[in-house]
mmCIF file of C-alpha atoms in Angstrom:
data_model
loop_
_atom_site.group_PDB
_atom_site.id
_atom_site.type_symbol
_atom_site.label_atom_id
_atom_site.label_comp_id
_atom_site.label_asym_id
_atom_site.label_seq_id
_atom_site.Cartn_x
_atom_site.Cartn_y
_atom_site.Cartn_z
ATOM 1 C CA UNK Z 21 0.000 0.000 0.000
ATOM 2 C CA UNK Z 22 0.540 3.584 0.023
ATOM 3 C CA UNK Z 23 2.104 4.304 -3.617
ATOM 4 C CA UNK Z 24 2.903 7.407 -5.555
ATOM 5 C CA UNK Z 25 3.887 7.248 -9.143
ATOM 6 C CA UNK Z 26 5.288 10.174 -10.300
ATOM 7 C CA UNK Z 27 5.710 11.410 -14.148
ATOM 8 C CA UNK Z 28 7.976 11.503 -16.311
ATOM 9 C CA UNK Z 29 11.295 10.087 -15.024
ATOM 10 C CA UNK Z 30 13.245 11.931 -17.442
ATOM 11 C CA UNK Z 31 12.654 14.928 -18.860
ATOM 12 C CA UNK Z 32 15.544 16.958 -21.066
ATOM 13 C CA UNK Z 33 14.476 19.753 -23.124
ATOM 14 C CA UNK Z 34 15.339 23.629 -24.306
ATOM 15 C CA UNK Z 35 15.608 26.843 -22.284
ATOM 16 C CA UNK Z 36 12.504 28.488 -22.287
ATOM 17 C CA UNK Z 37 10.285 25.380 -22.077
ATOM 18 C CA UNK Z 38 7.229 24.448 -19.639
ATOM 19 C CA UNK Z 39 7.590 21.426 -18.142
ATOM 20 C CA UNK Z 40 4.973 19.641 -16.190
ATOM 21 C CA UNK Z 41 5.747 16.611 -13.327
ATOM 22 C CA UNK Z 42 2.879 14.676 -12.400
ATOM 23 C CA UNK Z 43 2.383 13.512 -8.896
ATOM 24 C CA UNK Z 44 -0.578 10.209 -8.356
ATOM 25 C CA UNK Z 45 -1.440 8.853 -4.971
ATOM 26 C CA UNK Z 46 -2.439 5.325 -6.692
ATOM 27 C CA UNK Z 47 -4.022 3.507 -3.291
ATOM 28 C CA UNK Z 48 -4.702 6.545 -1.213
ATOM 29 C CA UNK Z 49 -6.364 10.041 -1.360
ATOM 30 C CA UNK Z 50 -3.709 12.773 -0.323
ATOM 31 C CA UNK Z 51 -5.295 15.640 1.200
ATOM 32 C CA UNK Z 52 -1.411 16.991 1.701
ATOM 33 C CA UNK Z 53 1.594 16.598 -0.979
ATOM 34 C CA UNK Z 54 4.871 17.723 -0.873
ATOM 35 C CA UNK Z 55 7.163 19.009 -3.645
ATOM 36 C CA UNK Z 56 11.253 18.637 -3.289
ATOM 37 C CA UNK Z 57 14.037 19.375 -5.355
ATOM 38 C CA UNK Z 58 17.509 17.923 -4.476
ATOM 39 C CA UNK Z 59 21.030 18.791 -6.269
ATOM 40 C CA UNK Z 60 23.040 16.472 -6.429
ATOM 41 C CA UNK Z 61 25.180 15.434 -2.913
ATOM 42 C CA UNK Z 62 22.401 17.279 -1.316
ATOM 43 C CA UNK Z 63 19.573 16.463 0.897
ATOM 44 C CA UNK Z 64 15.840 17.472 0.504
ATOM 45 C CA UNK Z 65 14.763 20.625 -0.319
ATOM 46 C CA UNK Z 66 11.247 21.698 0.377
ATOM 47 C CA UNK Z 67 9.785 23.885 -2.355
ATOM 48 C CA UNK Z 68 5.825 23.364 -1.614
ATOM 49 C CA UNK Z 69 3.175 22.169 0.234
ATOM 50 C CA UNK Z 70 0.666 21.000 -2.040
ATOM 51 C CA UNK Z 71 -2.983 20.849 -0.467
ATOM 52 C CA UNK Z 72 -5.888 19.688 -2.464
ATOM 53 C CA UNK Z 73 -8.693 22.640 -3.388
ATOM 54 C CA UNK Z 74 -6.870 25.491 -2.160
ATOM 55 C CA UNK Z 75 -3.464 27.213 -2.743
ATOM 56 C CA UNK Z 76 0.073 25.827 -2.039
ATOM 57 C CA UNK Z 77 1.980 26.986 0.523
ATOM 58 C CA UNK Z 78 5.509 27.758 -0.766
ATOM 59 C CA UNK Z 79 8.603 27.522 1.019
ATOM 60 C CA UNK Z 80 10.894 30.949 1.655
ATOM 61 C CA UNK Z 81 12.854 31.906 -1.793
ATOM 62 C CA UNK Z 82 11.339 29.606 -3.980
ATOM 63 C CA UNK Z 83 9.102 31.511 -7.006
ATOM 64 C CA UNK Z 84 5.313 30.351 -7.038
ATOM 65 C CA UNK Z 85 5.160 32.460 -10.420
ATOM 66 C CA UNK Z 86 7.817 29.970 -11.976
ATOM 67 C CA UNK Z 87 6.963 27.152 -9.817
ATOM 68 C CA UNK Z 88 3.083 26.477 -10.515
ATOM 69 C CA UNK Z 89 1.863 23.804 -8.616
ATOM 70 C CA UNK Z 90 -1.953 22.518 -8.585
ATOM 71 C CA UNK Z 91 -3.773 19.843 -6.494
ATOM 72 C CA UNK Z 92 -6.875 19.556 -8.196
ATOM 73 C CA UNK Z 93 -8.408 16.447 -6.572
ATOM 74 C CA UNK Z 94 -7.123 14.097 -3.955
ATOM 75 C CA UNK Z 95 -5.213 11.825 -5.974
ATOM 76 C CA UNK Z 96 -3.263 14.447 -8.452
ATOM 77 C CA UNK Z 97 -0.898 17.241 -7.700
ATOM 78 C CA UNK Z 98 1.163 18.729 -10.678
ATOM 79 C CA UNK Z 99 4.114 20.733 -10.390
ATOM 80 C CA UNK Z 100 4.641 23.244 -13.761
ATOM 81 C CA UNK Z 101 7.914 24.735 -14.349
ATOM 82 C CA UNK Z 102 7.491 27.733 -16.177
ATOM 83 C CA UNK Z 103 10.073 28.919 -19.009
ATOM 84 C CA UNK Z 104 12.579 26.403 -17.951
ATOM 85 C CA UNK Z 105 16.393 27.166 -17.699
ATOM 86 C CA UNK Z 106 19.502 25.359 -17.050
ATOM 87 C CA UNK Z 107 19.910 25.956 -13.307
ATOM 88 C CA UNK Z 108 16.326 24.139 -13.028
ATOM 89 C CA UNK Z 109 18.009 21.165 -14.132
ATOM 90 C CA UNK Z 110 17.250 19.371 -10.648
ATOM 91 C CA UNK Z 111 15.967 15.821 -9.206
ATOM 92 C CA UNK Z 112 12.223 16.819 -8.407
ATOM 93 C CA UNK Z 113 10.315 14.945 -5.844
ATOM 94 C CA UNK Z 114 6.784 14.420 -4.716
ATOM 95 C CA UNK Z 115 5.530 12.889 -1.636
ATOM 96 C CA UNK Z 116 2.167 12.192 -0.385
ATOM 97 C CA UNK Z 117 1.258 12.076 3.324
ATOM 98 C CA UNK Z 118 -1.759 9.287 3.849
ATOM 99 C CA UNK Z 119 -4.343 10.328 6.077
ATOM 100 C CA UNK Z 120 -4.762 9.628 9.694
ATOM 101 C CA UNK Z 121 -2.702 12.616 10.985
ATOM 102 C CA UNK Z 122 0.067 15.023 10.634
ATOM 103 C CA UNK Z 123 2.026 12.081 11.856
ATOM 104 C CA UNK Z 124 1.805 9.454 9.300
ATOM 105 C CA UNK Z 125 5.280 9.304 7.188
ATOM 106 C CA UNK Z 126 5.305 10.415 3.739
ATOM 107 C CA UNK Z 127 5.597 7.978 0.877
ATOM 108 C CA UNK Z 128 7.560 9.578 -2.332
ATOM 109 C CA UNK Z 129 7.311 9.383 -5.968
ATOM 110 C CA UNK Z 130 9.766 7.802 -8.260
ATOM 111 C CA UNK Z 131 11.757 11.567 -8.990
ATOM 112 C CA UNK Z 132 11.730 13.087 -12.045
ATOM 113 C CA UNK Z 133 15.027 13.773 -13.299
ATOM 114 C CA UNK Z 134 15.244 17.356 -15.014
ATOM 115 C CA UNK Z 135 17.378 18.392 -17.348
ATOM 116 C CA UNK Z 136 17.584 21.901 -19.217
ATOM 117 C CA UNK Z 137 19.727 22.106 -22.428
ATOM 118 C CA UNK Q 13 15.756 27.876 14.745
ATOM 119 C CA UNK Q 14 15.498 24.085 14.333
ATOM 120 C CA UNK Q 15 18.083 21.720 13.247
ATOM 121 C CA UNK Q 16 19.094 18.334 12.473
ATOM 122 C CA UNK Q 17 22.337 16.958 12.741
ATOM 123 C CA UNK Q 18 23.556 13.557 11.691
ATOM 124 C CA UNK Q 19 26.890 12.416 10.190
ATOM 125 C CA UNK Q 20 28.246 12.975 6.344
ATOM 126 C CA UNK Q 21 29.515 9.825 5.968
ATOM 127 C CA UNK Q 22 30.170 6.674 7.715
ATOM 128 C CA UNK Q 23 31.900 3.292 6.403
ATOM 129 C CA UNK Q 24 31.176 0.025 7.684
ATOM 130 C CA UNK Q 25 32.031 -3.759 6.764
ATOM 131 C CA UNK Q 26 29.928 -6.333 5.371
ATOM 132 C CA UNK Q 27 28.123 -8.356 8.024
ATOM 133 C CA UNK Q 28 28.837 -5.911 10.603
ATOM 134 C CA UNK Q 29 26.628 -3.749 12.800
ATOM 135 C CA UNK Q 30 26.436 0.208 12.528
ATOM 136 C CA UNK Q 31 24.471 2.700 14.007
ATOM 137 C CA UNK Q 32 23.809 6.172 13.052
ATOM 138 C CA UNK Q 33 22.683 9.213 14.947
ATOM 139 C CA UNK Q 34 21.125 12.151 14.715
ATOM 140 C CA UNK Q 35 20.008 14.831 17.057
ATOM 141 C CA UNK Q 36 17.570 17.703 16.569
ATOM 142 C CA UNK Q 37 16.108 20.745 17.685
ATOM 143 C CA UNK Q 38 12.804 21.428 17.056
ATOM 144 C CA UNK Q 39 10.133 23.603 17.940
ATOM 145 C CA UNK Q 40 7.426 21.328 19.627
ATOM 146 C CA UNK Q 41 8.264 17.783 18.311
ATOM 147 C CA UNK Q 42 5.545 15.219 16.930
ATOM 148 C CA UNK Q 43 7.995 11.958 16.032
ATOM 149 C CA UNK Q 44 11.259 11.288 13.916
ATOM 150 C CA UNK Q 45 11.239 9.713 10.679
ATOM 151 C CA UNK Q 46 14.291 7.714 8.895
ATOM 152 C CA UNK Q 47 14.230 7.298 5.129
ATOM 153 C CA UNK Q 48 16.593 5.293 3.524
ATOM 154 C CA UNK Q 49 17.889 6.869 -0.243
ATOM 155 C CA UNK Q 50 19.735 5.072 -2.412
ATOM 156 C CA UNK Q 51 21.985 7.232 -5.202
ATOM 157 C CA UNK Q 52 19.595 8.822 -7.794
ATOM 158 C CA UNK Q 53 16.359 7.403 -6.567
ATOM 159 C CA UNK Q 54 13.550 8.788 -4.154
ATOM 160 C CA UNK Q 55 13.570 8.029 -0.373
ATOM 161 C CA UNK Q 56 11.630 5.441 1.100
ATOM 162 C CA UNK Q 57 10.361 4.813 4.384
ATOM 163 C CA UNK Q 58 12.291 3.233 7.168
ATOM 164 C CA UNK Q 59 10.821 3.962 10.571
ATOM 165 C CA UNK Q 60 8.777 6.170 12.901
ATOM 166 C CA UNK Q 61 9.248 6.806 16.243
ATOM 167 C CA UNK Q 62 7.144 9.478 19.231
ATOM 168 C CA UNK Q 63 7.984 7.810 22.579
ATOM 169 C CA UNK Q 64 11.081 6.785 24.252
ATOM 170 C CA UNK Q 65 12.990 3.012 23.186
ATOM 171 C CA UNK Q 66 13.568 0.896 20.892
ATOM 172 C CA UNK Q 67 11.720 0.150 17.932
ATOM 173 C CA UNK Q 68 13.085 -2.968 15.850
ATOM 174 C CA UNK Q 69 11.750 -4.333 12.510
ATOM 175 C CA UNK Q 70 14.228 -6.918 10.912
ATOM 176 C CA UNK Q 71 17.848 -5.688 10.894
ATOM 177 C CA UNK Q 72 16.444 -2.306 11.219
ATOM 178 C CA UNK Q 73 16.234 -0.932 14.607
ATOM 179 C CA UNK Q 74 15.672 2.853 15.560
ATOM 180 C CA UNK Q 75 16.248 4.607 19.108
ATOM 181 C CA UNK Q 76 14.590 7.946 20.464
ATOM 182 C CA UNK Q 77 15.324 10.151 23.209
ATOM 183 C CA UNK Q 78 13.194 12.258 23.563
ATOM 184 C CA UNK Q 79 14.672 13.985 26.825
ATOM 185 C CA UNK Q 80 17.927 14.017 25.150
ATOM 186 C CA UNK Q 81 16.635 14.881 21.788
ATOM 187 C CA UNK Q 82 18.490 11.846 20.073
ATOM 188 C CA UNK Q 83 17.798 9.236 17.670
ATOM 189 C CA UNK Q 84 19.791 6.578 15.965
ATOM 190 C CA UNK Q 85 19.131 3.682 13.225
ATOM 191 C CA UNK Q 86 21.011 0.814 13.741
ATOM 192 C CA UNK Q 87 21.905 -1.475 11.196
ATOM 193 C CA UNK Q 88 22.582 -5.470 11.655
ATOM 194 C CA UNK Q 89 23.795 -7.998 9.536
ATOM 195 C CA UNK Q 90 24.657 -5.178 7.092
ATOM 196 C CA UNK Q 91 24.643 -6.117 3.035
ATOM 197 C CA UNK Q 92 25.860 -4.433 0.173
ATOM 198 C CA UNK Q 93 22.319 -2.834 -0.928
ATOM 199 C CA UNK Q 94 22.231 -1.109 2.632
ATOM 200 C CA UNK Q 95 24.921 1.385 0.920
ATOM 201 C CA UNK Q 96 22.924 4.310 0.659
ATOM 202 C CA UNK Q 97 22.005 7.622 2.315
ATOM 203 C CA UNK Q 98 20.267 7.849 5.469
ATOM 204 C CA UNK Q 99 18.076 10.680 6.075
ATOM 205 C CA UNK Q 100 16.885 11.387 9.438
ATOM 206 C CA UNK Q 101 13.664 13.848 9.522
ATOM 207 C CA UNK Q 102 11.854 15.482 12.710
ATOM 208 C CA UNK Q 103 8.138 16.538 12.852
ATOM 209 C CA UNK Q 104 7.909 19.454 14.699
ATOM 210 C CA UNK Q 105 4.683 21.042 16.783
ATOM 211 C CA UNK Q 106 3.112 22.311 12.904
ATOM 212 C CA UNK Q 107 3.459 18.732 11.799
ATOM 213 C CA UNK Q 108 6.318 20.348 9.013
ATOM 214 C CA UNK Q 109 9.061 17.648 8.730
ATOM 215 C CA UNK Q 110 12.461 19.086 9.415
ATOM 216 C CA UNK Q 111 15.027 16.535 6.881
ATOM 217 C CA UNK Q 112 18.896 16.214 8.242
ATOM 218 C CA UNK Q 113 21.623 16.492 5.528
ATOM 219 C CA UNK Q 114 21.649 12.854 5.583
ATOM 220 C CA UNK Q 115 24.299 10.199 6.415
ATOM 221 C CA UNK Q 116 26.397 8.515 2.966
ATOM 222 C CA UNK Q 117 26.732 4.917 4.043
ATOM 223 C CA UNK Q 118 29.357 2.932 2.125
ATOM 224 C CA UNK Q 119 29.512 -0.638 2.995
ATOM 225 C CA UNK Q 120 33.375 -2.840 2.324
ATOM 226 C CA UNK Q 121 33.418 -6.397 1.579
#
């Protein structure tokens, strides 16, 4: 139980494009989802809190114009990067938190692997 | 502020037993999480922990303190596909998980 699958894996494309990342709580609804990036050699970043039917909360420094997320029912949460550019280039992360509590652990996604030419 | 401190890097031998620690600072404190990470994939759930002891499952174990603000995983009967990096995360009083740089295991033959 308790699965995310998270799309693409790969994504490597021009400056200036939008890319989307896909995050699907497959067994579970997820009231609450997370959005990471890590560098590499580097631990977790938190960029957003993804909650569904309202606004994400965004961490300090990080753009909510550039990084659009949306959580549009309790099983999707997309995270758009707007007019991509090479220091995107990241590993992106989801997570989803199953319900029962702030408590219960979070479960990630598969990464997406970003690349900006 | 809050923090989370655990080890870069630690190297142990195949078969052996190792334990890592973290501490943390927190404001209010809900439970500590490990996550396990292996290079270029996504973290995945080791443990949980809220009161004080030991919690074992297999040849994981994981320790809190909760006076002492302390935690450690330990490791038994270590393989080569434990070589990863450990991430140790605190909850704190808003429920927001607080991640430690994480710990680079390298496991020896």
């Amino acid at each position: 139980g308790a699965v995310v699958s998270q799309h693409p894996s790969w994504v490597i494309c021009k400056s200036g494009t939008s890319v989307k990342i896909e995050c699907r709580s497959l067994d579970f609804q997820a009231t609450t989802m997370f959005w990471y990036r890590q560098f590499p050699k580097q631990s977790l970043m938190l960029m957003a809190t993804s909650n569904e039917g309202s606004k994400a909360t965004y961490e300090q420094g990080v753009e909510k114009d550039k990084f659009l997320i949306n959580h549009a029912s309790l099983t999707l949460s997309t995270l758009t990067v707007t007019s991509a550019h090479p220091e995107d280039s990241s590993f992106y992360i989801c997570s989803a938190r199953i319900p029962g509590g702030g408590n219960q652990p979070q479960h990630f996604g598969d990464g997406t692997r970003l690349s900006i030419l | 502020g809050q923090n989370i401190d655990q080890p870069t890097e630690m190297t142990a031998t195949e078969g052996a037993i190792v334990q890592i620690n973290c501490t943390y600072q927190t404001s209010g404190f809900n439970g500590l999480f490990w996550y396990q990470q292996h290079a270029g994939e996504a973290p995945t759930f080791l443990s949980y922990n809220v009161l004080d002891g030991l919690e074992e499952k297999g040849r994981f174990s994981s320790f809190l303190s909760r006076s002492k603000g302390y935690s450690y995983l330990l490791l038994k009967e270590l393989q080569m596909k434990d070589s990863a990096s450990y991430l140790c995360a605190a909850l704190d009083s808003n429920y927001q998980l607080i991640w430690g740089a994480g710990t680079k295991l390298i496991i020896k033959p």
